[in-house]
Tab-separated table of C-alpha atoms and ligand atoms in Angstrom:
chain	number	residue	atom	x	y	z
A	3	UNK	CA	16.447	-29.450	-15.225
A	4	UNK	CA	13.182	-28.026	-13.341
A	5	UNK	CA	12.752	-24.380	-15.418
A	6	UNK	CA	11.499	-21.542	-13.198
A	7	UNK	CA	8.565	-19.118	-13.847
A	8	UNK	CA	10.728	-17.296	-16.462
A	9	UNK	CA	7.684	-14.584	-16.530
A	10	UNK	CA	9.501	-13.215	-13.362
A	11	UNK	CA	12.163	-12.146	-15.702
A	12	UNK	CA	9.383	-9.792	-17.565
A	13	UNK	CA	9.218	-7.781	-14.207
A	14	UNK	CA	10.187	-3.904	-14.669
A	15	UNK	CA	12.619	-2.689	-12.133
A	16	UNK	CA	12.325	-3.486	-8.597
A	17	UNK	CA	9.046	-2.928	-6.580
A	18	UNK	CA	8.103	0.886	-6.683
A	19	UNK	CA	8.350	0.761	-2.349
A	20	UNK	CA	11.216	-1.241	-1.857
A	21	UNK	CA	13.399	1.489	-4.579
A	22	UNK	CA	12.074	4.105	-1.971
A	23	UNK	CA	13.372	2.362	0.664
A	24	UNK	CA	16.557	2.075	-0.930
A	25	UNK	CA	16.844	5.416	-1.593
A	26	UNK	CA	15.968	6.835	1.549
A	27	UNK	CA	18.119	4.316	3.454
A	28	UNK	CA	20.977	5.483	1.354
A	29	UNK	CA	20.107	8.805	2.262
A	30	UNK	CA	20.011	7.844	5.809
A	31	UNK	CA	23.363	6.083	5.589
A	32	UNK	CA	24.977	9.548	4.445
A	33	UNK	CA	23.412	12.009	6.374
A	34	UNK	CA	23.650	9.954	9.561
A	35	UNK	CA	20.526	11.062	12.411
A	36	UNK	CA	18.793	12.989	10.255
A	37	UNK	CA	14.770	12.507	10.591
A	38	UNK	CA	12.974	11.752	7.716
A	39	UNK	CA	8.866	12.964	7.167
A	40	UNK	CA	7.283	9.721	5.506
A	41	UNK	CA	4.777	10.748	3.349
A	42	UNK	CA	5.172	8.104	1.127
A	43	UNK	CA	4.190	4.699	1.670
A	44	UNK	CA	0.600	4.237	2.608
A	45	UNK	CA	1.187	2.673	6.118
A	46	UNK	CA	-1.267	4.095	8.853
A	47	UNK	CA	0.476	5.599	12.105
A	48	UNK	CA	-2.599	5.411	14.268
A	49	UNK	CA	-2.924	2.303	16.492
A	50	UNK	CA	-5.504	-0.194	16.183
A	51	UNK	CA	-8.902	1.006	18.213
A	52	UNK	CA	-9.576	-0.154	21.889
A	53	UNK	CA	-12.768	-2.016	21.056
A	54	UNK	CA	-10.883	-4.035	18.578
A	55	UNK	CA	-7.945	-4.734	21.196
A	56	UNK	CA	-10.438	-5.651	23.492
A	57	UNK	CA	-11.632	-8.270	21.285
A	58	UNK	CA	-8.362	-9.712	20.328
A	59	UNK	CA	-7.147	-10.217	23.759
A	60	UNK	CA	-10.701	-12.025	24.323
A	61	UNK	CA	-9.576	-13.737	21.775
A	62	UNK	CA	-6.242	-15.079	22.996
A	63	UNK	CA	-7.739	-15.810	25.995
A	64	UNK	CA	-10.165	-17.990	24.752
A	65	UNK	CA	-7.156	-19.601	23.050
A	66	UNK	CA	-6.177	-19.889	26.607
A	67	UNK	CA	-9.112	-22.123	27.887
A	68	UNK	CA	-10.132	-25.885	27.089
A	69	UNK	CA	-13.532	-24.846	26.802
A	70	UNK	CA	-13.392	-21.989	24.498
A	71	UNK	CA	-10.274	-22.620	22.448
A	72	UNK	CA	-10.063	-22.733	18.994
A	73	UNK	CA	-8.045	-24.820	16.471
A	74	UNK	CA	-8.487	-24.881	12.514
A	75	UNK	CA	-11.083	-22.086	11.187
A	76	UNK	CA	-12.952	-22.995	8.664
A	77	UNK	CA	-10.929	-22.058	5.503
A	78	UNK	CA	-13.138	-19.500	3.465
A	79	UNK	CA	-13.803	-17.749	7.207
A	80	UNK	CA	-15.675	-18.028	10.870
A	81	UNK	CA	-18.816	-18.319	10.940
A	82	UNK	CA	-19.509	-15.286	13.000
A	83	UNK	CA	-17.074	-12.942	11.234
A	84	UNK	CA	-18.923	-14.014	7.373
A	85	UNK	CA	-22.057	-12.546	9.294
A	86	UNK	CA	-20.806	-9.939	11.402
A	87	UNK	CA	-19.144	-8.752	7.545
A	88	UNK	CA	-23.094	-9.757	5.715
A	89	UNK	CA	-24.829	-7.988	8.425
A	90	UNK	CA	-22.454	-5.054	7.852
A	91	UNK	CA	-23.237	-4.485	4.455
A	92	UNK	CA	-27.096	-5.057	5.261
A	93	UNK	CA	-26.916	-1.859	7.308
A	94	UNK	CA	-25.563	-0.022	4.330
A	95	UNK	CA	-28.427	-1.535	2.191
A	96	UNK	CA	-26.187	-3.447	-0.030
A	97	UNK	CA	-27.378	-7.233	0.201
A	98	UNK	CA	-24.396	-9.933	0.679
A	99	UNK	CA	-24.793	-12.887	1.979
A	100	UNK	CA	-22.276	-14.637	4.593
A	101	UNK	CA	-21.666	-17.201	2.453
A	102	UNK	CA	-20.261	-14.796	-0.264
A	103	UNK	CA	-17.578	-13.532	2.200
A	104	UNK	CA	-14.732	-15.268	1.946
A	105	UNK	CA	-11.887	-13.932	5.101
A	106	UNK	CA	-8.501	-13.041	3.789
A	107	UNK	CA	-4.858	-12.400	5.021
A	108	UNK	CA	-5.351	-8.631	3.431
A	109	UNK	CA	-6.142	-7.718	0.054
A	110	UNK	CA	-2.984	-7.291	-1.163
A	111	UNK	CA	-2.449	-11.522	-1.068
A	112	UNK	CA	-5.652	-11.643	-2.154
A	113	UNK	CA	-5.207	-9.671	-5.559
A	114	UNK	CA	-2.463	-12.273	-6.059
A	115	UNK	CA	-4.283	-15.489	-5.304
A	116	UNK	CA	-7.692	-14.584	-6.974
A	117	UNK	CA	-6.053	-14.624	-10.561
A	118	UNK	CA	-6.056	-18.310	-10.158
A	119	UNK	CA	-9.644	-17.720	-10.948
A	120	UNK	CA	-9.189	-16.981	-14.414
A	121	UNK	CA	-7.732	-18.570	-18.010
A	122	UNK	CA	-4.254	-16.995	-17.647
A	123	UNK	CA	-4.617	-16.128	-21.769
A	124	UNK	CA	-7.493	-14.045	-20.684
A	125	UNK	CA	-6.143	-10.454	-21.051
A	126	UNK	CA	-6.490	-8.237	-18.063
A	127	UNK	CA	-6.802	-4.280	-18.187
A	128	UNK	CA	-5.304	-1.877	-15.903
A	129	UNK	CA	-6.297	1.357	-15.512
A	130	UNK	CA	-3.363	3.424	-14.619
A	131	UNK	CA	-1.922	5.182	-12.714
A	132	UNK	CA	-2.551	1.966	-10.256
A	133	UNK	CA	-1.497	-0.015	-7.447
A	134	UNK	CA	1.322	-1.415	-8.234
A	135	UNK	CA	0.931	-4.895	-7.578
A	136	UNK	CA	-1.583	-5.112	-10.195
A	137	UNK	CA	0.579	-5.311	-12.967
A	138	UNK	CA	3.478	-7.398	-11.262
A	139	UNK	CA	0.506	-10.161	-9.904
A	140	UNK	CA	-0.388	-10.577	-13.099
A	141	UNK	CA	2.939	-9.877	-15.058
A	142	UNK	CA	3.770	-13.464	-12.483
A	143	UNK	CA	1.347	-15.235	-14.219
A	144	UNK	CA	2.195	-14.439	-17.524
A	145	UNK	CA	-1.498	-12.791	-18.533
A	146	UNK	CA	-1.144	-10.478	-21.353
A	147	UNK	CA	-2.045	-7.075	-19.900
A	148	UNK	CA	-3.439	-3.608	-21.285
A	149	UNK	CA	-2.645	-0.758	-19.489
A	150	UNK	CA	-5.066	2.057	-20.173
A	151	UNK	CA	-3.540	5.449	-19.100
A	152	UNK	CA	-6.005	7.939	-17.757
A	153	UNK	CA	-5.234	11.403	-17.097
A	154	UNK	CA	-6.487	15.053	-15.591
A	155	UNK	CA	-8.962	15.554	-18.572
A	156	UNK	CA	-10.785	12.648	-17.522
A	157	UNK	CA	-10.357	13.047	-13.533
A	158	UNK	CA	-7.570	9.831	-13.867
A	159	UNK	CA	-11.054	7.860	-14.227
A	160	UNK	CA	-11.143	5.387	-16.718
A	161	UNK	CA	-14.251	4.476	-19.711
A	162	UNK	CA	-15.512	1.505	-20.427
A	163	UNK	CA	-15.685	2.819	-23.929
A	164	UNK	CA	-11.722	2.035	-24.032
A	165	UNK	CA	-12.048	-1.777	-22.361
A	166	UNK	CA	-11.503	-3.383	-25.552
A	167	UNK	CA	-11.411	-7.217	-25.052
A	168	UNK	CA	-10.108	-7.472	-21.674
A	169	UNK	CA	-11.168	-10.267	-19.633
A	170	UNK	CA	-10.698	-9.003	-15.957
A	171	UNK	CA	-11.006	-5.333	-15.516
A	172	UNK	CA	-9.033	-3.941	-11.883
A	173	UNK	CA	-11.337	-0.461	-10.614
A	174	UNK	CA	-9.983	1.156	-7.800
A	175	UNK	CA	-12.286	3.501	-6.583
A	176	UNK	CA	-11.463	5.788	-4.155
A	177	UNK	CA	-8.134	5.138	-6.171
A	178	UNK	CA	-4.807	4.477	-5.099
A	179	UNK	CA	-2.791	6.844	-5.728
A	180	UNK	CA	-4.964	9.606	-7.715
A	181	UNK	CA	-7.880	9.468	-5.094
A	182	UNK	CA	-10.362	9.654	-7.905
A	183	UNK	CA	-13.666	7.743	-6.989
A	184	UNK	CA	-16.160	6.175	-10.037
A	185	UNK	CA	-19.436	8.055	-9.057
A	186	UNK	CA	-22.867	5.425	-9.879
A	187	UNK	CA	-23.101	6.337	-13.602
A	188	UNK	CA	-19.657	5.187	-14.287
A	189	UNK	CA	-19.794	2.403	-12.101
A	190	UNK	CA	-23.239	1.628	-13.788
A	191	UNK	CA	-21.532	1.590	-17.303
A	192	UNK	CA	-18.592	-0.202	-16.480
A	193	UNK	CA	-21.332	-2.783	-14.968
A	194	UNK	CA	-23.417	-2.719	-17.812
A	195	UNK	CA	-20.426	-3.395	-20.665
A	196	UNK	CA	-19.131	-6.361	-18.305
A	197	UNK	CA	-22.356	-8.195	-18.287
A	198	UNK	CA	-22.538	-7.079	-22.169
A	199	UNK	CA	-18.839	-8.407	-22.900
A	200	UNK	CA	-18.436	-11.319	-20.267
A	201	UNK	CA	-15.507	-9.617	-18.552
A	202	UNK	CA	-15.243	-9.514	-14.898
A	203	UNK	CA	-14.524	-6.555	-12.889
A	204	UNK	CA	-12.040	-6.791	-9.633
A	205	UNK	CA	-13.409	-3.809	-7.911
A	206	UNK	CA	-10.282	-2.972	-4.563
A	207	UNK	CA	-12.658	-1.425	-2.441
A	208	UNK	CA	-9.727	-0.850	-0.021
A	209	UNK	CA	-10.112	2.838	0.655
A	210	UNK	CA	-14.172	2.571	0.971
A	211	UNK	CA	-14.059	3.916	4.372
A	212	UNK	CA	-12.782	6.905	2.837
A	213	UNK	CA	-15.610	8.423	0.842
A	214	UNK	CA	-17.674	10.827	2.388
A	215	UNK	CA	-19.959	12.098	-0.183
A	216	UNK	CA	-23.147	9.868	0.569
A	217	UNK	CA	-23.846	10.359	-3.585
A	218	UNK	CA	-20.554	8.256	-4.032
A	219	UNK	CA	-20.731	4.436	-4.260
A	220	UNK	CA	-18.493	2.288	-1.439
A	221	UNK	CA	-19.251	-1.198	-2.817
A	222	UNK	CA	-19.822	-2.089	-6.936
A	223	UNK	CA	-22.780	-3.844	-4.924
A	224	UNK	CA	-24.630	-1.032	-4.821
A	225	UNK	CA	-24.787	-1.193	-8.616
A	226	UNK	CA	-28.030	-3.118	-9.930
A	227	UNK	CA	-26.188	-5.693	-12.162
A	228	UNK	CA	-22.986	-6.337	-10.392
A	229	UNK	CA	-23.467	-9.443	-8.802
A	230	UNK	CA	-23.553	-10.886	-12.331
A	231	UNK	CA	-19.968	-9.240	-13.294
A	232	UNK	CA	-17.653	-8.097	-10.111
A	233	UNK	CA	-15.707	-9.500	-7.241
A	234	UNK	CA	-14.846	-6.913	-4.304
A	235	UNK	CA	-11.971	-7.103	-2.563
A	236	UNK	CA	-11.894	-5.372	1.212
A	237	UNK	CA	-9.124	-4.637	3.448
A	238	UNK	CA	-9.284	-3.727	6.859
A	239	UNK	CA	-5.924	-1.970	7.172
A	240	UNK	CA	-6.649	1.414	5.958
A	241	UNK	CA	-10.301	1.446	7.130
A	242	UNK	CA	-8.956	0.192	10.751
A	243	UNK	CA	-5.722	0.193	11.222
A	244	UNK	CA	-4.735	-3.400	10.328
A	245	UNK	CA	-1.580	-3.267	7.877
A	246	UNK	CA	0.353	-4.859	10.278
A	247	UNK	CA	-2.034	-7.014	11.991
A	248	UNK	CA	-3.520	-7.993	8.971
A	249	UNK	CA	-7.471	-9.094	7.505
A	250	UNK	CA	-9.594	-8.375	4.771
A	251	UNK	CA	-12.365	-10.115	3.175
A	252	UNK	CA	-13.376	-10.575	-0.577
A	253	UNK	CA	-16.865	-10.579	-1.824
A	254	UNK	CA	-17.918	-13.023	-4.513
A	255	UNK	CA	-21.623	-13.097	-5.360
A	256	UNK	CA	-23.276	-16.515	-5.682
A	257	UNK	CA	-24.506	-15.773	-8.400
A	258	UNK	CA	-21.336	-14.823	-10.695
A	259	UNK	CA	-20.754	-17.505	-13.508
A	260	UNK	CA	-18.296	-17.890	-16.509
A	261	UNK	CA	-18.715	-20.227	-19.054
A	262	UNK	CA	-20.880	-22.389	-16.725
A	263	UNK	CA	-18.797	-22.301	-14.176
A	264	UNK	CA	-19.500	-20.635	-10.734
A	265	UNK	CA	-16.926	-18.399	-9.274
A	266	UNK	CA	-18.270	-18.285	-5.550
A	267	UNK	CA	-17.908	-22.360	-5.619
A	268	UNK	CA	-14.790	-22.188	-7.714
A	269	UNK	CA	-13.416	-19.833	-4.904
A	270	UNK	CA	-14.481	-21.922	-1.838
A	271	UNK	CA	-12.735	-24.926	-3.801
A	272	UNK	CA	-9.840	-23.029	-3.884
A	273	UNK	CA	-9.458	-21.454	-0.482
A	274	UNK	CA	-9.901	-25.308	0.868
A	275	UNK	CA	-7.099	-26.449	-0.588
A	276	UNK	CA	-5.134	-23.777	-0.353
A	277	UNK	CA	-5.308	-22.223	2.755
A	278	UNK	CA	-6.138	-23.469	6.024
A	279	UNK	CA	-7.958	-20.637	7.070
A	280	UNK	CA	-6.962	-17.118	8.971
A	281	UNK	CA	-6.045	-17.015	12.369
A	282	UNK	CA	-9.617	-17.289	14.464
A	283	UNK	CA	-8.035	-14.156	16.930
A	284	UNK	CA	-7.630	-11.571	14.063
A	285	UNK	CA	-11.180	-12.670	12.785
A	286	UNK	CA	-12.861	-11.711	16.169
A	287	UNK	CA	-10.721	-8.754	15.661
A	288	UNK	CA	-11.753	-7.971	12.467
A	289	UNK	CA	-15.698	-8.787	13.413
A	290	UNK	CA	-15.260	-6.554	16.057
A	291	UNK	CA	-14.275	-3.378	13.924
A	292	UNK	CA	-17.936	-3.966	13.024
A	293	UNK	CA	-19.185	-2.752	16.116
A	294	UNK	CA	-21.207	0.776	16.884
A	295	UNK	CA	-18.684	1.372	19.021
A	296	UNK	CA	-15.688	0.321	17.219
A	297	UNK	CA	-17.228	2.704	13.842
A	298	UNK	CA	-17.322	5.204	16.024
A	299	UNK	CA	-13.844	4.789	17.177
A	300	UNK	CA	-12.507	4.020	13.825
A	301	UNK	CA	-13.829	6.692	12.165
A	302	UNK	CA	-12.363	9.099	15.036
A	303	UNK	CA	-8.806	8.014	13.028
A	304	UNK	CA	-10.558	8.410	9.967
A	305	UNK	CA	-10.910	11.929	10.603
A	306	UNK	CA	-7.093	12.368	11.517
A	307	UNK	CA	-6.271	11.126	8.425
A	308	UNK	CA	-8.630	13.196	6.571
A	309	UNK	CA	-7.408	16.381	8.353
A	310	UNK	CA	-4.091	15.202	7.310
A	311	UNK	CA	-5.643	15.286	3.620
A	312	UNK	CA	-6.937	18.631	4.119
A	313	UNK	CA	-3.780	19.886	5.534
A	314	UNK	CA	-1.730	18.792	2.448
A	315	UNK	CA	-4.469	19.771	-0.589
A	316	UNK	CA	-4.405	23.099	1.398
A	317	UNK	CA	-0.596	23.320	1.011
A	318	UNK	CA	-0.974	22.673	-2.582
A	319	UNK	CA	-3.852	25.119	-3.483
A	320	UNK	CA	-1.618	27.864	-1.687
A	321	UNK	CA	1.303	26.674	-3.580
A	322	UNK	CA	-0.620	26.962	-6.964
A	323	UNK	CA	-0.182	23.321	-7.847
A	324	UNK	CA	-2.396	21.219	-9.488
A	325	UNK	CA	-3.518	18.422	-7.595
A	326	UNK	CA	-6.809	15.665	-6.975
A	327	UNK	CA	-7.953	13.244	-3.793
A	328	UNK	CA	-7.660	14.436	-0.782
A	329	UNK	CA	-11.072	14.559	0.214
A	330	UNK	CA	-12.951	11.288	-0.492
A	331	UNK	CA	-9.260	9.580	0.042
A	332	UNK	CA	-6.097	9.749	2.143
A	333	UNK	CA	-4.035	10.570	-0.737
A	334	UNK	CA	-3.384	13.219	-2.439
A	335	UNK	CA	-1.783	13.257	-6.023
A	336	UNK	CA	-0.275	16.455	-7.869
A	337	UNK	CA	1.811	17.355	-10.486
A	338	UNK	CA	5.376	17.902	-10.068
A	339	UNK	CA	6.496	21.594	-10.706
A	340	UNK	CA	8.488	22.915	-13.702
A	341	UNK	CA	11.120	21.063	-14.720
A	342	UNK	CA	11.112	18.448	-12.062
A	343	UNK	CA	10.074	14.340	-12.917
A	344	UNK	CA	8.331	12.248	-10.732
A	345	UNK	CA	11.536	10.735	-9.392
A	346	UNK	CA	13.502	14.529	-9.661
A	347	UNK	CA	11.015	15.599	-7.183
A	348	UNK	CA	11.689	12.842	-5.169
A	349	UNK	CA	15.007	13.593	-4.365
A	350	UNK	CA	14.485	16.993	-4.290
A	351	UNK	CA	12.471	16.758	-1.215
A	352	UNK	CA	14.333	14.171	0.063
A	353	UNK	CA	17.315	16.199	-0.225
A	354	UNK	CA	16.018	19.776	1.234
A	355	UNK	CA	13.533	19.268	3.165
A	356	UNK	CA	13.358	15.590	4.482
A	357	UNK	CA	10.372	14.310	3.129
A	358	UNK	CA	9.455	11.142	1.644
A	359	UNK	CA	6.772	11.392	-1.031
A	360	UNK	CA	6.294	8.348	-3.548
A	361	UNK	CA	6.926	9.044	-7.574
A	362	UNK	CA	3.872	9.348	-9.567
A	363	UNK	CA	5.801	6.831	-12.294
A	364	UNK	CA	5.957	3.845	-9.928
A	365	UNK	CA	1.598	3.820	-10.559
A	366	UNK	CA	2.383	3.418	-14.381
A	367	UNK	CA	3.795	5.566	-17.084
A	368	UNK	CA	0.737	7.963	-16.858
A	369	UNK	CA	1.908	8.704	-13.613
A	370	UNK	CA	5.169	10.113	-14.775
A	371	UNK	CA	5.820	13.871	-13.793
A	372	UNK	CA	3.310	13.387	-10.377
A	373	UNK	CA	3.806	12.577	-7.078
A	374	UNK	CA	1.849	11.183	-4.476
A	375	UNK	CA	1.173	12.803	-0.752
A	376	UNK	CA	0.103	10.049	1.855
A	377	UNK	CA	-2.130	11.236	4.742
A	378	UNK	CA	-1.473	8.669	6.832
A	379	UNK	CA	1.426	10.146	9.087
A	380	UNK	CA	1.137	11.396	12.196
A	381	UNK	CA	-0.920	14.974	12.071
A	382	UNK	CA	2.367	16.783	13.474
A	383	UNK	CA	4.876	14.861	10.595
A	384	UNK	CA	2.046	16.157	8.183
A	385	UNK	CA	2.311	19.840	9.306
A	386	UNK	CA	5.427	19.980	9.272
A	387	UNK	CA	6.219	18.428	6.325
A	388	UNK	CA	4.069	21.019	4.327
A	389	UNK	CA	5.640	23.945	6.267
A	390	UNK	CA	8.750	22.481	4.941
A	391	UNK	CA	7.352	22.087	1.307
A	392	UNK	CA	5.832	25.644	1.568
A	393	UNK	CA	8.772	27.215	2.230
A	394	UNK	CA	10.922	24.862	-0.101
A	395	UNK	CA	8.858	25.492	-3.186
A	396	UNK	CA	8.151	29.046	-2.481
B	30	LIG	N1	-5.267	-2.245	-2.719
B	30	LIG	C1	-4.808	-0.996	-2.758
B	30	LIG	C2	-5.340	-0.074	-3.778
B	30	LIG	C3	-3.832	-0.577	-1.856
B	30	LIG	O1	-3.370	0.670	-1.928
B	30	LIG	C4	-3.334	-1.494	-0.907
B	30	LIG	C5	-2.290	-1.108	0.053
B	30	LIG	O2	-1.734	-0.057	0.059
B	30	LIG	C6	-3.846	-2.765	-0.904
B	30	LIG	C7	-4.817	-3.114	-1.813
B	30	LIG	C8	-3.327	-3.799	0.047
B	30	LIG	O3	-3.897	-3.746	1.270
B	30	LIG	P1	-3.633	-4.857	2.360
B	30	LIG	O4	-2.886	-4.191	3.473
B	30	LIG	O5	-4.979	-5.324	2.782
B	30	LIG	O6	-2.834	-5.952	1.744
């Protein structure tokens, strides 16, 4: 009889968003036409900007013309979108070359897929509190992980000091959910000990657009020695809008090897078998968001969302609660009051005041007693979902 992947049996609990959604739809189902404040999931509310939507529907009409239409891209990404992404990063002084962009569906499938990368024996090390898909990807494929907790002492950023043997290192920087950001000297060491120790780092550099201290790194490629030791994976939805339309792109430098072996080609071997490329509209989409104009529009809704981020820190500092991100992120991540839990908390504003917030323990067990503010809603849910909490909690 054909055995199924009996590592999916190893998987804790059900998905951290979908027990949200169960909860609040529960909710719902009780308290029948009540509106709920999402604060929770990290879903943007802003649409997608007009010089992107002017592309796409360029795009479909191309699609609609003998001449101009498109069938099968090529699989690791257009031509013009691998530049448009290389040229990019050549503004920003960080040197990538189109052939080490490789187009993707959104980083989220590509944190999944790239593990097929590496040994599965290899052990991977998760700094925590984390994404949760980190763990569950790799839980999937049966790699042995480490979980190394991180906490306030520390700024929830983890040292390379505590790596161990892993073999593939996940740094999230700015951080989901604590918003903390590796500054160059941390980035440097972590750098420096993976060339050392042969490990690779994934650096999810899906909240770059988000950092606006010009000290603070965006890309591990800014870090002399990386393109020996890290892979960068992009996303497009929180930096434009995309989460529903969907693109990202993954950086692998030509020149990362293990064990003689060359990622970049190893990737390219991979993507042509098993994809058959990303739609060609989304990728003149996604080139456009490239575009002086388009950065300037995009980073009009960056600055909602950041306000958003003010508005909620703010709360907090009034409220006397200890919190972190905010500011070079669009969450923000505090610590539960006295004697609440992570989940406690959750139902307490769910209950009161209406607002959705996501656990701190769905990001790992360090995560347990905080709770995580998303500053993606609208800026009028925001507002009034801290006038709520204010009063609530005072
Ligand atoms: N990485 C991190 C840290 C995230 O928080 C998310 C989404 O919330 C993703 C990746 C996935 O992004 P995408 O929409 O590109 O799949």
């Amino acid at each position: 009889m054909l055995k199924p992947n009996l590592h999916y049996r190893e998987l804790h609990d059900s998905y951290l968003f979908a027990r949200i959604a169960e909860r609040t739809a529960a909710y719902l189902e009780a308290h029948p036409g009540q509106r709920l404040l999402r604060m929770g999931i990290g879903d943007v509310s802003q649409p997608l900007c007009p010089a992107v939507i002017r592309a796409l529907h360029a795009a479909v009409e191309d699609q609609a013309d003998r001449e101009r239409f498109q069938g099968y891209q090529p699989e690791c990404g257009a031509p013009f979108f691998r530049e448009t992404v290389a040229a990019h990063y050549a503004r920003r002084g960080v040197a990538v070359r189109p052939e080490e962009v490789f187009v993707s569906s959104g980083a989220s499938d590509e944190l999944g897929h790239i593990l097929d990368l590496f040994d599965p024996a290899s052990p991977a090390l998760i700094p925590e509190p984390a994404y949760p898909a980190y763990v569950d990807a790799n839980v999937m494929t049966g790699r042995p992980i480490r979980h190394l907790p991180t906490g306030p002492e520390a700024g929830f950023l983890p040292e390379p000091e505590a790596a161990g043997d892993a073999g593939l290192v996940y740094l999230c920087s700015p951080n989901n959910p604590t918003g903390a950001v590796l500054d160059r000297s941390l980035l440097r060491r972590w750098v420096d000990w993976a060339n050392r120790s042969g490990a690779v780092l994934l650096f999810d550099a899906a909240y770059e657009a988000f950092v606006r201290d010009p000290a603070l790194p965006r890309s591990i490629f800014e870090i002399e020695g990386a393109r020996h030791c890290a892979i960068e994976i992009c996303s497009l939805s929180k930096t434009a809008g995309f989460t529903g339309t969907r693109l990202g792109y993954t950086l692998i430098p030509l020149e990362l090897e293990r064990s003689g072996m060359n990622l970049n080609a190893m990737w390219v071997r991979n993507r042509t078998t098993r994809s058959n490329g990303v739609s060609y509209i989304l990728q003149r989409g996604g080139a456009a968001v490239f575009s002086e104009e388009a950065q300037a529009q995009v980073h009009k809704t960056l600055d909602i969302y950041k306000k958003n981020a003010k508005i909620i820190a703010d709360t907090l500092h009034r409220l006397g609660l200890f919190y972190t991100g905010g500011r070079n992120a669009p969450y923000v991540w505090m610590r539960c009051p006295e004697p609440y839990g992570s989940w406690e908390f959750f139902d307490l504003l769910l209950r009161n005041i209406q607002v959705v917030g996501t656990p701190g323990e769905g990001f790992g067990a360090s995560g347990a007693g905080y709770f995580r503010f998303s500053a993606f809603g609208s800026p009028e849910d925001t507002e009034e979902a801290m006038a709520r909490l204010e009063r609530l909690l005072n």
